[in-house]
PDB file of C-alpha atoms in Angstrom:
ATOM      1  CA  GLN A 551       8.717  18.909 -12.053  1.00 90.00           C
ATOM      2  CA  VAL A 552       8.501  18.962  -8.021  1.00 91.00           C
ATOM      3  CA  ALA A 553      10.260  15.667  -8.328  1.00 94.00           C
ATOM      4  CA  ALA A 554      12.808  16.946 -10.829  1.00 95.00           C
ATOM      5  CA  TYR A 555      13.307  19.854  -8.404  1.00 96.00           C
ATOM      6  CA  MET A 556      13.452  17.847  -5.256  1.00 97.00           C
ATOM      7  CA  LEU A 557      15.965  15.321  -6.738  1.00 97.00           C
ATOM      8  CA  GLY A 558      18.249  17.978  -7.877  1.00 97.00           C
ATOM      9  CA  GLU A 559      18.152  19.534  -4.282  1.00 98.00           C
ATOM     10  CA  THR A 560      19.334  16.294  -2.778  1.00 98.00           C
ATOM     11  CA  ARG A 561      21.837  15.056  -5.473  1.00 97.00           C
ATOM     12  CA  ASP A 562      24.791  15.787  -2.993  1.00 98.00           C
ATOM     13  CA  ILE A 563      23.274  13.368  -0.570  1.00 98.00           C
ATOM     14  CA  CYS A 564      23.038  10.301  -2.710  1.00 98.00           C
ATOM     15  CA  ALA A 565      23.301   9.548  -6.537  1.00 98.00           C
ATOM     16  CA  ASN A 566      19.594   9.310  -7.911  1.00 98.00           C
ATOM     17  CA  TRP A 567      18.075   7.983 -11.323  1.00 98.00           C
ATOM     18  CA  LEU A 568      17.291  11.227 -13.210  1.00 98.00           C
ATOM     19  CA  VAL A 569      19.554  11.978 -16.238  1.00 97.00           C
ATOM     20  CA  ASP A 570      17.255  14.821 -17.967  1.00 97.00           C
ATOM     21  CA  VAL A 571      13.687  16.410 -17.847  1.00 96.00           C
ATOM     22  CA  PRO A 572      13.368  17.330 -21.580  1.00 96.00           C
ATOM     23  CA  ALA A 573       9.681  18.479 -21.391  1.00 94.00           C
ATOM     24  CA  PRO A 574       7.574  19.186 -17.983  1.00 88.00           C
ATOM     25  CA  ASN A 575       6.067  15.472 -18.078  1.00 89.00           C
ATOM     26  CA  THR A 576       9.159  13.680 -19.457  1.00 93.00           C
ATOM     27  CA  ALA A 577      12.018  12.091 -17.464  1.00 94.00           C
ATOM     28  CA  ILE A 578      14.685  10.325 -18.860  1.00 97.00           C
ATOM     29  CA  GLY A 579      16.455   8.240 -16.163  1.00 97.00           C
ATOM     30  CA  LYS A 580      18.568   5.075 -15.378  1.00 97.00           C
ATOM     31  CA  LYS A 581      16.874   1.925 -14.818  1.00 97.00           C
ATOM     32  CA  CYS A 582      17.739   0.179 -11.586  1.00 97.00           C
ATOM     33  CA  VAL A 583      17.255  -3.129  -9.755  1.00 97.00           C
ATOM     34  CA  PRO A 584      14.801  -1.859  -7.027  1.00 97.00           C
ATOM     35  CA  PHE A 585      14.655  -2.921  -3.378  1.00 97.00           C
ATOM     36  CA  LYS A 586      11.384  -4.312  -2.721  1.00 96.00           C
ATOM     37  CA  ILE A 587      11.182  -2.054   0.100  1.00 97.00           C
ATOM     38  CA  GLU A 588       9.707   1.366   0.480  1.00 97.00           C
ATOM     39  CA  MET A 589      11.641   3.374   3.194  1.00 98.00           C
ATOM     40  CA  VAL A 590       8.799   5.417   4.938  1.00 98.00           C
ATOM     41  CA  VAL A 591      10.088   7.794   7.455  1.00 98.00           C
ATOM     42  CA  ARG A 592       8.009   9.552  10.024  1.00 98.00           C
ATOM     43  CA  GLY A 593       8.738  12.641  11.892  1.00 98.00           C
ATOM     44  CA  ASN A 594       5.327  13.116  13.451  1.00 98.00           C
ATOM     45  CA  LEU A 595       2.612  10.508  14.862  1.00 98.00           C
ATOM     46  CA  THR A 596       0.030  10.661  12.150  1.00 95.00           C
ATOM     47  CA  GLY A 597      -1.893   8.520   9.575  1.00 90.00           C
ATOM     48  CA  HIS A 598      -0.857   4.990   9.897  1.00 92.00           C
ATOM     49  CA  ALA A 599       1.399   5.510  12.869  1.00 96.00           C
ATOM     50  CA  TRP A 600      -1.271   7.191  14.745  1.00 96.00           C
ATOM     51  CA  ARG A 601      -3.672   4.523  13.934  1.00 93.00           C
ATOM     52  CA  THR A 602      -1.333   1.849  15.114  1.00 95.00           C
ATOM     53  CA  TYR A 603      -0.700   3.918  18.319  1.00 97.00           C
ATOM     54  CA  GLN A 604      -4.397   4.572  18.786  1.00 96.00           C
ATOM     55  CA  SER A 605      -5.138   0.647  18.882  1.00 96.00           C
ATOM     56  CA  GLY A 606      -2.976   0.577  22.038  1.00 96.00           C
ATOM     57  CA  LYS A 607       0.480  -0.726  19.971  1.00 97.00           C
ATOM     58  CA  ARG A 608       3.811   0.658  20.941  1.00 97.00           C
ATOM     59  CA  MET A 609       5.909  -1.092  18.439  1.00 96.00           C
ATOM     60  CA  LEU A 610       5.632  -0.229  14.570  1.00 96.00           C
ATOM     61  CA  CYS A 611       7.790  -2.373  12.062  1.00 96.00           C
ATOM     62  CA  GLY A 612      10.174  -3.058  15.008  1.00 96.00           C
ATOM     63  CA  VAL A 613      10.379   0.590  16.299  1.00 97.00           C
ATOM     64  CA  PRO A 614       9.304   1.343  19.713  1.00 96.00           C
ATOM     65  CA  LEU A 615       6.934   4.303  20.158  1.00 97.00           C
ATOM     66  CA  PRO A 616       7.058   6.539  23.041  1.00 96.00           C
ATOM     67  CA  GLU A 617       4.019   6.433  25.794  1.00 97.00           C
ATOM     68  CA  GLY A 618       2.107   9.732  26.008  1.00 97.00           C
ATOM     69  CA  MET A 619       2.111  11.003  22.601  1.00 97.00           C
ATOM     70  CA  LYS A 620      -0.998  13.018  20.800  1.00 96.00           C
ATOM     71  CA  GLU A 621      -1.903  12.706  17.313  1.00 96.00           C
ATOM     72  CA  ASN A 622       0.568  14.663  15.103  1.00 97.00           C
ATOM     73  CA  ASP A 623       3.072  15.237  17.983  1.00 97.00           C
ATOM     74  CA  TYR A 624       6.764  14.951  16.771  1.00 98.00           C
ATOM     75  CA  PHE A 625       8.775  11.928  17.561  1.00 98.00           C
ATOM     76  CA  PRO A 626      11.893  12.766  19.674  1.00 97.00           C
ATOM     77  CA  GLN A 627      13.793  11.858  16.335  1.00 97.00           C
ATOM     78  CA  PRO A 628      12.420  10.819  12.828  1.00 98.00           C
ATOM     79  CA  ILE A 629      11.770   7.030  12.684  1.00 98.00           C
ATOM     80  CA  ILE A 630      12.035   4.443   9.566  1.00 98.00           C
ATOM     81  CA  THR A 631       8.952   2.404   9.399  1.00 98.00           C
ATOM     82  CA  PRO A 632       9.527   0.429   6.098  1.00 98.00           C
ATOM     83  CA  SER A 633       7.013  -1.756   4.317  1.00 96.00           C
ATOM     84  CA  THR A 634       7.476  -4.417   1.551  1.00 94.00           C
ATOM     85  CA  LYS A 635       6.920  -3.095  -2.088  1.00 80.00           C
ATOM     86  CA  ALA A 636       4.378  -5.372  -2.994  1.00 71.00           C
ATOM     87  CA  ALA A 637       4.167  -6.597  -6.887  1.00 68.00           C
ATOM     88  CA  GLU A 638       0.436  -6.864  -6.314  1.00 66.00           C
ATOM     89  CA  GLY A 639      -2.049  -6.221  -3.143  1.00 66.00           C
ATOM     90  CA  HIS A 640      -1.181  -4.146  -0.322  1.00 70.00           C
ATOM     91  CA  ASP A 641       2.269  -3.259   1.018  1.00 79.00           C
ATOM     92  CA  GLU A 642       2.948  -4.690   4.421  1.00 92.00           C
ATOM     93  CA  ASP A 643       4.732  -3.432   7.321  1.00 95.00           C
ATOM     94  CA  ILE A 644       8.195  -4.995   7.965  1.00 96.00           C
ATOM     95  CA  SER A 645      11.323  -4.473  10.578  1.00 97.00           C
ATOM     96  CA  ALA A 646      14.628  -3.966   9.847  1.00 97.00           C
ATOM     97  CA  GLU A 647      15.601  -7.219  11.047  1.00 97.00           C
ATOM     98  CA  GLU A 648      13.128  -8.990   8.842  1.00 97.00           C
ATOM     99  CA  ILE A 649      14.530  -7.193   5.799  1.00 97.00           C
ATOM    100  CA  ILE A 650      17.731  -8.472   6.520  1.00 98.00           C
ATOM    101  CA  ALA A 651      16.625 -11.897   7.568  1.00 97.00           C
ATOM    102  CA  THR A 652      14.671 -12.519   4.408  1.00 96.00           C
ATOM    103  CA  GLY A 653      17.494 -10.773   2.096  1.00 97.00           C
ATOM    104  CA  LEU A 654      15.503  -8.000   0.740  1.00 97.00           C
ATOM    105  CA  ALA A 655      18.913  -6.056   1.807  1.00 98.00           C
ATOM    106  CA  THR A 656      22.073  -7.019   3.308  1.00 98.00           C
ATOM    107  CA  ALA A 657      22.977  -5.397   6.698  1.00 98.00           C
ATOM    108  CA  GLU A 658      25.363  -3.292   5.045  1.00 98.00           C
ATOM    109  CA  GLU A 659      22.675  -2.120   2.388  1.00 98.00           C
ATOM    110  CA  TRP A 660      20.125  -1.532   5.251  1.00 98.00           C
ATOM    111  CA  ALA A 661      22.874   0.795   6.834  1.00 98.00           C
ATOM    112  CA  THR A 662      23.230   2.599   3.734  1.00 98.00           C
ATOM    113  CA  LEU A 663      19.551   2.764   3.054  1.00 98.00           C
ATOM    114  CA  SER A 664      18.952   4.196   6.545  1.00 98.00           C
ATOM    115  CA  ARG A 665      21.527   6.778   6.462  1.00 98.00           C
ATOM    116  CA  TYR A 666      20.378   8.091   3.168  1.00 98.00           C
ATOM    117  CA  THR A 667      16.625   7.971   4.097  1.00 98.00           C
ATOM    118  CA  LEU A 668      17.252   9.965   7.197  1.00 98.00           C
ATOM    119  CA  GLN A 669      19.571  12.391   5.366  1.00 98.00           C
ATOM    120  CA  LEU A 670      17.005  13.053   2.566  1.00 98.00           C
ATOM    121  CA  PHE A 671      14.255  13.511   4.972  1.00 98.00           C
ATOM    122  CA  ALA A 672      16.223  16.091   6.959  1.00 98.00           C
ATOM    123  CA  ARG A 673      16.825  17.868   3.681  1.00 98.00           C
ATOM    124  CA  GLY A 674      13.061  17.606   2.720  1.00 98.00           C
ATOM    125  CA  LYS A 675      12.037  19.149   5.962  1.00 98.00           C
ATOM    126  CA  ALA A 676      14.598  22.101   5.578  1.00 98.00           C
ATOM    127  CA  LEU A 677      13.284  22.795   2.029  1.00 98.00           C
ATOM    128  CA  ALA A 678       9.506  22.558   3.300  1.00 97.00           C
ATOM    129  CA  ALA A 679      10.358  24.920   5.971  1.00 98.00           C
ATOM    130  CA  GLN A 680      11.315  27.732   3.374  1.00 97.00           C
ATOM    131  CA  ARG A 681       7.800  27.437   2.275  1.00 96.00           C
ATOM    132  CA  GLY A 682       6.237  27.516   5.410  1.00 97.00           C
ATOM    133  CA  LEU A 683       5.430  23.757   5.424  1.00 97.00           C
ATOM    134  CA  ILE A 684       6.479  20.693   7.825  1.00 98.00           C
ATOM    135  CA  LEU A 685       7.242  17.642   5.957  1.00 98.00           C
ATOM    136  CA  VAL A 686       5.573  15.268   8.077  1.00 98.00           C
ATOM    137  CA  ASP A 687       6.312  11.973   6.617  1.00 97.00           C
ATOM    138  CA  THR A 688       7.371  10.485   3.388  1.00 97.00           C
ATOM    139  CA  LYS A 689       8.807   7.556   1.601  1.00 97.00           C
ATOM    140  CA  TYR A 690      11.798   6.822  -0.538  1.00 98.00           C
ATOM    141  CA  GLU A 691      12.626   4.205  -3.092  1.00 98.00           C
ATOM    142  CA  PHE A 692      15.925   2.681  -3.661  1.00 98.00           C
ATOM    143  CA  GLY A 693      17.595   0.564  -6.536  1.00 98.00           C
ATOM    144  CA  LYS A 694      21.179  -0.543  -7.530  1.00 98.00           C
ATOM    145  CA  LEU A 695      22.768  -0.170 -10.664  1.00 97.00           C
ATOM    146  CA  GLY A 696      26.156  -2.410 -10.408  1.00 96.00           C
ATOM    147  CA  ASP A 697      27.124  -1.724  -7.031  1.00 96.00           C
ATOM    148  CA  THR A 698      25.808   1.743  -6.581  1.00 97.00           C
ATOM    149  CA  ILE A 699      22.681   2.470  -4.490  1.00 98.00           C
ATOM    150  CA  TYR A 700      20.560   5.147  -6.488  1.00 98.00           C
ATOM    151  CA  LEU A 701      17.331   6.833  -5.116  1.00 98.00           C
ATOM    152  CA  MET A 702      14.740   6.138  -7.361  1.00 97.00           C
ATOM    153  CA  ASP A 703      11.046   7.160  -8.371  1.00 95.00           C
ATOM    154  CA  GLU A 704       9.859  10.591  -7.195  1.00 94.00           C
ATOM    155  CA  ILE A 705      10.607  12.194  -3.833  1.00 97.00           C
ATOM    156  CA  HIS A 706       8.789  14.862  -1.683  1.00 97.00           C
ATOM    157  CA  THR A 707       5.858  15.220  -3.801  1.00 94.00           C
ATOM    158  CA  PRO A 708       1.962  15.530  -2.784  1.00 86.00           C
ATOM    159  CA  ASP A 709       1.990  11.580  -3.949  1.00 88.00           C
ATOM    160  CA  SER A 710       4.804  10.311  -1.479  1.00 92.00           C
ATOM    161  CA  SER A 711       4.599  12.827   1.120  1.00 95.00           C
ATOM    162  CA  ARG A 712       2.463  14.648   3.817  1.00 95.00           C
ATOM    163  CA  TYR A 713       3.201  18.021   4.744  1.00 96.00           C
ATOM    164  CA  PHE A 714       1.358  20.470   7.427  1.00 96.00           C
ATOM    165  CA  TYR A 715       1.176  24.090   7.295  1.00 97.00           C
ATOM    166  CA  ALA A 716       3.682  25.384   9.941  1.00 97.00           C
ATOM    167  CA  ASP A 717       1.909  28.431  10.672  1.00 97.00           C
ATOM    168  CA  GLY A 718      -0.479  27.690  13.468  1.00 96.00           C
ATOM    169  CA  PHE A 719       0.925  24.134  13.974  1.00 97.00           C
ATOM    170  CA  GLU A 720       1.531  24.565  17.730  1.00 96.00           C
ATOM    171  CA  ALA A 721      -1.501  26.472  18.287  1.00 97.00           C
ATOM    172  CA  ARG A 722      -3.632  23.663  16.691  1.00 96.00           C
ATOM    173  CA  GLN A 723      -1.594  20.990  18.626  1.00 96.00           C
ATOM    174  CA  ALA A 724      -2.201  22.659  22.115  1.00 96.00           C
ATOM    175  CA  THR A 725      -6.104  22.978  21.512  1.00 95.00           C
ATOM    176  CA  GLY A 726      -6.583  19.303  19.727  1.00 93.00           C
ATOM    177  CA  GLU A 727      -7.484  21.019  16.468  1.00 94.00           C
ATOM    178  CA  ARG A 728      -6.823  19.089  13.165  1.00 91.00           C
ATOM    179  CA  GLN A 729      -3.826  19.996  11.566  1.00 94.00           C
ATOM    180  CA  LYS A 730      -4.087  21.682   8.023  1.00 91.00           C
ATOM    181  CA  GLN A 731      -2.350  19.358   5.734  1.00 88.00           C
ATOM    182  CA  LEU A 732      -1.454  18.771   2.201  1.00 88.00           C
ATOM    183  CA  SER A 733      -1.736  14.880   1.582  1.00 83.00           C
ATOM    184  CA  LYS A 734      -3.825  11.866   0.242  1.00 81.00           C
ATOM    185  CA  GLU A 735      -4.829  11.472   3.891  1.00 79.00           C
ATOM    186  CA  PHE A 736      -8.598  12.612   3.353  1.00 84.00           C
ATOM    187  CA  VAL A 737      -8.949   9.827   0.679  1.00 87.00           C
ATOM    188  CA  ARG A 738      -7.739   7.319   2.998  1.00 82.00           C
ATOM    189  CA  GLU A 739     -10.085   8.399   5.644  1.00 84.00           C
ATOM    190  CA  TRP A 740     -13.035   8.322   3.414  1.00 91.00           C
ATOM    191  CA  LEU A 741     -12.247   4.868   2.374  1.00 91.00           C
ATOM    192  CA  ILE A 742     -11.647   3.632   5.866  1.00 88.00           C
ATOM    193  CA  ALA A 743     -15.158   5.416   6.857  1.00 91.00           C
ATOM    194  CA  ASN A 744     -16.555   3.367   4.125  1.00 94.00           C
ATOM    195  CA  ASN A 745     -15.248   0.077   4.890  1.00 90.00           C
ATOM    196  CA  PHE A 746     -12.733  -0.226   2.126  1.00 89.00           C
ATOM    197  CA  MET A 747      -9.848  -1.254   4.132  1.00 75.00           C
ATOM    198  CA  GLY A 748      -6.933  -3.876   3.478  1.00 65.00           C
TER     199      GLY A 748
END
């Protein structure tokens, strides 16, 4: 129902797969041919991006990361850090150049996917702000039906997105306190702490 609501609230940005929701846990939709990439978009330096940054790297998926950032700081503008959509095993970071070079998307398709991703993220942030939340990062998946690119899967749900509570965000950043969040990060942190990585 969260996904259905969010898909309805973003339908003016791009076509999406959802046709109907006849019952709370049932969705009827268009079957598309998926792009084998996840369009990960980040507004803040957190999670995987923070771990990359903390390790000293200043490049993520071909995107340069500014110097002097702290965990959870806002990027100057949202960045797209795509990953491959692995059939099995783990998704891998990939750059826009690699996506085009390997034929996962054409240059024209990539331009459309990027534009949709940033517009969807801006809408998601606006919707979250109405509820006292910050949409920190999320991922979108797209596919094609004929010549049309469709937004697929669920969007802006706790499974695909990380939210911070807006109330007290700046104060917590100033003091270095951990941000209050709604996400799966606590599961990832436990797995990493217990040597379940990769």
